[in-house]
Every structure is written in structure tokens, then in C-alpha cells.
């Protein structure tokens, strides 16, 4: 039996697509082995969100060729899409597959095996008539939670981001196709699903469908007991949207609202399509309809021209809004974006200083959010056994994504456990008792 190995770089959408390609290979009779092992075929699903991601993509492709010089090397995804010519000429890359073409993987491998000539399947991803690429999962990598891609592409064109050029314009998956996949996963025992996309809030923008209706339809699927959402844009958080979500008991009160900066002048330079007042209104709306919802966000520090005053505005704004978690990123130039050419680039040392300030704030706010649940009864979906502080526990997550641990010898995988949070076990894990 021929062996295949896959490596994923980048976001949750990429991870979903890598899992889908793995299942294509399994269905075609390949044995899947770790990427570090000897294989007949290596598939690297590349990322291009930063220049560093480009470099890592190239490194992984070259590493695969060194591992087995006679193997078929497949480069797929965003780096290939944005660096098509370079991708084809890279020494040792046998097959290049752009975005929206991953469903052709097995066909392209077969063609290469017949011709032994470099094979290419990359097209202009920005054509307006581009359709959603229908690939799907029968099972997911996790034991309890499955990510489901429902949307691709982005029309926002933030000045720091290459993704619209790598992923193309917004296109949405048909509701019936999403439901078919959710039903298959439910039959295979998955109880929690995460709806994700490149720009999830744009779901249905080209067809007149809405994300809220999609969620309502998924909510009806028997066997699915939890629904989580990927990253949302602030402007989708209207009263109608939040009220609709609140009426769905399976919907987890865990919302990632992308912010990037707490300064309106920086947001304008980023070409973000909202201001801090609108963003804050969205947070208030979520807290109006949900009791203590988990709101998380992304923040970029050191965007070109970010002054001390603008950074101070961001810091004060974050302190005011009080998030559960913040993902702090130092601005990284991305070749081909407007921000890379902007004047007043911030020195790396200053980025590091600003990042350290926000990471300290993030740690404080995250503990504050989690401490709210001390002494409260919660329901957690357990995932796996872990070694914590030298002892074995079963760990899982509440609907708000609070990580909890239970000391038990039972196998609690994929079981819901109700109990009281007794205290903090280690930095980000809370002890669940009386289950």
C-alpha cells in the first residue's frame, strides 16, 4: 500500500481542507503516515498570510523532498495561489494546486504518475463567476469537535492582508451541502461543530442567504448539541442577529469579534469597515442577550504610523471592553499589500514593547473572566486525558470555552459532565468537581 503524508500551515480553513484531502487519499487507498515518516506522496497545504508563512511553506516543501527524493511532492493552497510561477519552478515540486482546486488532488496525482511532468491546477481565483469548491469531511481530527467550512473568499481588502488575492471573492456553500456534512458527522458521533470560513460574516452575501438562517438550520440537526462560530466581523452583530442567536440553545455564547485596533485613525489606515463605537455597541449587544458571554478578539500592534497616542487609545479601549482572550500580533509586512509600502514603519523593538503590554493585560483579563465561574455549576464536553501537574485528568470545555479538568479513572471522551468549578488547577485549567 502506498503511503501519503500531509502537513498543514495556517488557519482553521486550511486545516479543514487538509483533513478533506487526507480523506480523499484514504478513499483512494493510501495509508496515511506522519509527515516526518517516509512516504510516497507528500502534500503541503501552504499559507501566505505573512512573508514568514511563505518561507515556512517553501521550507516544508523542500523538507519533504529531502525525506524521500523519489516521492511525489504536492504544494497546495494560498502560497501556491499567490506565488504560482515561483511555486512551479521550485525545485522538486511535482504538482501545484491552487485554492478552489483541491478537489482535483487524486486526479492530478494520477495524471502525474502517467506523465511524470510537472502538473499545475491554478486558475484566476478572482474571477467573479468563481463557485464554492465542494469538499467535505466524513470525520474530523478531534474526538468531539468538528470544524466545518461554509464559506470562502473575502471582499474586504484590509491594507495589511493578502487573503483576498489568495482566496478570491466571497462564495458560500449551499445550505443543503452544509447540512449533509453536519448530519454525517453527527452520525459518526460528533456532538459539537464549529462553523468557519475565510470571512464567515459574509456567508450568503452573493446569494441572498444569511448566516443566521444557516445556523438555524444546523441547529435542527439531531445529535448536534453544540454550535460554535468562527471569527465574526463587528457589523454583523446587530440586535436582530444577536436576538436570533439567543433563541438557539445549542449556540455557544463564545464569540470572536475581530478588532485589530482600538484607535479609529489606525482602523481607517487598516481599511477596517467599522469604528470603535460600532464595535463597542456589538459587545454591549452580546452582553445584553447572553449572560457573561465569552468575547475574544485579535489586536495588531505596531501598524505603520501607530503613534504612542494611538497605542494608548487601544490600550485604554481594551481595558474598557474586558475580553476573555486577546490574540496579540505584531504587524508583519506582507509583500503585495498596501500596508507594506506605508511610511513610518514601526521598529521591531517598539512592537515588542507594545506587544508585551497587551499580553500582560490579556493575561489579567482572561483570569478575571474565568474566575467568574468559581463556585458555579457548569456543563462541560470532555475531550481527552491529559497529564496536569503530574496527575492524570480528563479535560474538556464549557460552552464559554473555559477549560476544565476532572480527576477520574473513567473514560469521559465525548461525554457531557455537569459539576461545580472548585478552583484553578494550573494557569488556564479549572478543576471541575461533584460531577
GROMACS .gro file of C-alpha atoms in nm, residues 58 79-80 82-91 93 96:
model
   15
   58UNK     CA    1   0.885   2.665   0.095
   79UNK     CA    2   0.125   3.031  -0.113
   80UNK     CA    3   0.084   2.840  -0.438
   82UNK     CA    4  -0.014   3.390  -0.478
   83UNK     CA    5   0.326   3.264  -0.595
   84UNK     CA    6   0.211   3.038  -0.878
   85UNK     CA    7   0.511   3.087  -1.108
   86UNK     CA    8   0.764   3.053  -0.829
   87UNK     CA    9   0.576   2.753  -0.695
   88UNK     CA   10   0.603   2.573  -1.028
   89UNK     CA   11   0.972   2.645  -1.064
   90UNK     CA   12   1.064   2.548  -0.708
   91UNK     CA   13   1.297   2.253  -0.736
   93UNK     CA   14   0.761   2.041  -0.657
   96UNK     CA   15   0.083   2.259  -0.762
   0.00000   0.00000   0.00000
